[in-house]
Amino acid sequence: MKKGGVVYMLANKANTTLYVGVTSDLIKRLDEHKSGKYSRSFSNRYNLTKLVYFEGFHSIEEAIAREKQVKAGSRKKKDLIISTVNPNWNDLSGKLDEWL
């Protein structure tokens, strides 16, 4: 059985820097981001801990393809993706139990 995947975007407090990632376990991955598990990572260096967007897929392969598509887009396109589902750029991590 294939495991699904999630594409997600993190922002810093001021929403000036974004990180696009993919994972099969979003809750675990967010814990890693927020705890600074990978101290030399881009997301840790720029304090990217606010989950502003996520999108689930039936397979990790679909999620990886979408991640590449989102990463290839401009900052303006990423902002539009986020603003469409999260217009106030709220931290969605507190609501994951409802959605996952």
mmCIF file of C-alpha atoms in Angstrom:
data_model
loop_
_atom_site.group_PDB
_atom_site.id
_atom_site.type_symbol
_atom_site.label_atom_id
_atom_site.label_comp_id
_atom_site.label_asym_id
_atom_site.label_seq_id
_atom_site.Cartn_x
_atom_site.Cartn_y
_atom_site.Cartn_z
ATOM 1 C CA MET A 1 0.000 0.000 0.000
ATOM 2 C CA LYS A 2 1.329 3.424 -0.948
ATOM 3 C CA LYS A 3 1.522 6.134 1.645
ATOM 4 C CA GLY A 4 0.119 9.566 0.887
ATOM 5 C CA GLY A 5 2.009 12.812 0.924
ATOM 6 C CA VAL A 6 1.569 16.445 1.846
ATOM 7 C CA VAL A 7 3.018 19.581 0.271
ATOM 8 C CA TYR A 8 3.325 22.391 2.794
ATOM 9 C CA MET A 9 4.589 25.937 3.093
ATOM 10 C CA LEU A 10 6.114 27.549 6.148
ATOM 11 C CA ALA A 11 6.667 31.251 6.748
ATOM 12 C CA ASN A 12 8.488 33.292 9.345
ATOM 13 C CA LYS A 13 6.562 35.560 11.716
ATOM 14 C CA ALA A 14 6.673 38.524 9.298
ATOM 15 C CA ASN A 15 5.776 36.352 6.245
ATOM 16 C CA THR A 16 8.867 37.578 4.412
ATOM 17 C CA THR A 17 10.481 34.180 3.785
ATOM 18 C CA LEU A 18 8.862 30.937 2.609
ATOM 19 C CA TYR A 19 9.825 27.284 2.659
ATOM 20 C CA VAL A 20 8.110 24.674 0.475
ATOM 21 C CA GLY A 21 8.400 21.065 1.571
ATOM 22 C CA VAL A 22 6.920 17.611 1.119
ATOM 23 C CA THR A 23 6.408 14.856 3.679
ATOM 24 C CA SER A 24 4.413 11.735 4.399
ATOM 25 C CA ASP A 25 3.921 12.776 8.056
ATOM 26 C CA LEU A 26 3.139 16.471 8.406
ATOM 27 C CA ILE A 27 2.702 16.507 12.183
ATOM 28 C CA LYS A 28 6.088 14.847 12.751
ATOM 29 C CA ARG A 29 7.781 17.101 10.201
ATOM 30 C CA LEU A 30 6.326 20.248 11.782
ATOM 31 C CA ASP A 31 7.632 19.121 15.169
ATOM 32 C CA GLU A 32 11.076 18.823 13.580
ATOM 33 C CA HIS A 33 10.831 22.335 12.124
ATOM 34 C CA LYS A 34 9.565 23.904 15.346
ATOM 35 C CA SER A 35 12.123 22.166 17.557
ATOM 36 C CA GLY A 36 15.032 23.103 15.286
ATOM 37 C CA LYS A 37 16.045 19.450 14.914
ATOM 38 C CA TYR A 38 18.127 20.271 11.857
ATOM 39 C CA SER A 39 19.995 23.298 13.168
ATOM 40 C CA ARG A 40 21.751 24.132 9.890
ATOM 41 C CA SER A 41 18.642 23.860 7.708
ATOM 42 C CA PHE A 42 17.183 26.744 5.717
ATOM 43 C CA SER A 43 13.948 26.646 7.703
ATOM 44 C CA ASN A 44 15.793 26.828 11.017
ATOM 45 C CA ARG A 45 18.140 29.619 9.929
ATOM 46 C CA TYR A 46 15.202 31.794 8.902
ATOM 47 C CA ASN A 47 12.873 30.731 11.759
ATOM 48 C CA LEU A 48 10.266 29.292 9.401
ATOM 49 C CA THR A 49 7.840 27.633 11.805
ATOM 50 C CA LYS A 50 4.426 29.012 10.815
ATOM 51 C CA LEU A 51 2.413 26.566 8.716
ATOM 52 C CA VAL A 52 0.548 28.746 6.230
ATOM 53 C CA TYR A 53 -0.457 26.141 3.608
ATOM 54 C CA PHE A 54 -0.739 22.412 3.097
ATOM 55 C CA GLU A 55 -2.223 20.164 0.440
ATOM 56 C CA GLY A 56 -2.694 16.402 0.750
ATOM 57 C CA PHE A 57 -2.238 13.744 -1.948
ATOM 58 C CA HIS A 58 -3.005 10.033 -2.253
ATOM 59 C CA SER A 59 0.609 9.175 -3.040
ATOM 60 C CA ILE A 60 3.992 10.627 -2.134
ATOM 61 C CA GLU A 61 4.839 10.698 -5.851
ATOM 62 C CA GLU A 62 1.929 13.072 -6.534
ATOM 63 C CA ALA A 63 3.031 15.251 -3.622
ATOM 64 C CA ILE A 64 6.612 15.410 -4.881
ATOM 65 C CA ALA A 65 5.411 16.423 -8.358
ATOM 66 C CA ARG A 66 3.281 19.212 -6.845
ATOM 67 C CA GLU A 67 6.152 20.356 -4.615
ATOM 68 C CA LYS A 68 8.368 20.751 -7.688
ATOM 69 C CA GLN A 69 5.617 22.697 -9.444
ATOM 70 C CA VAL A 70 5.139 25.056 -6.475
ATOM 71 C CA LYS A 71 8.892 25.550 -5.968
ATOM 72 C CA ALA A 72 9.311 26.430 -9.637
ATOM 73 C CA GLY A 73 6.738 29.220 -9.355
ATOM 74 C CA SER A 74 7.475 32.804 -8.453
ATOM 75 C CA ARG A 75 7.022 34.253 -4.985
ATOM 76 C CA LYS A 76 3.903 35.992 -6.298
ATOM 77 C CA LYS A 77 2.408 32.626 -7.309
ATOM 78 C CA LYS A 78 3.233 31.123 -3.906
ATOM 79 C CA ASP A 79 1.613 34.095 -2.176
ATOM 80 C CA LEU A 80 -1.510 33.593 -4.290
ATOM 81 C CA ILE A 81 -1.678 29.882 -3.441
ATOM 82 C CA ILE A 82 -1.481 30.697 0.261
ATOM 83 C CA SER A 83 -3.871 33.659 0.159
ATOM 84 C CA THR A 84 -6.527 31.648 -1.678
ATOM 85 C CA VAL A 85 -6.969 29.225 1.244
ATOM 86 C CA ASN A 86 -5.482 31.245 4.113
ATOM 87 C CA PRO A 87 -6.057 34.960 3.383
ATOM 88 C CA ASN A 88 -4.782 36.124 6.788
ATOM 89 C CA TRP A 89 -1.722 33.861 6.692
ATOM 90 C CA ASN A 90 -2.676 32.314 10.034
ATOM 91 C CA ASP A 91 -0.641 29.471 11.528
ATOM 92 C CA LEU A 92 -2.614 26.360 10.589
ATOM 93 C CA SER A 93 -0.614 23.927 12.715
ATOM 94 C CA GLY A 94 -3.085 24.132 15.611
ATOM 95 C CA LYS A 95 -5.887 22.826 13.381
ATOM 96 C CA LEU A 96 -4.112 19.843 11.845
ATOM 97 C CA ASP A 97 -5.993 17.298 13.948
ATOM 98 C CA GLU A 98 -9.240 18.533 12.342
ATOM 99 C CA TRP A 99 -7.944 18.222 8.797
ATOM 100 C CA LEU A 100 -5.666 15.187 8.830
#
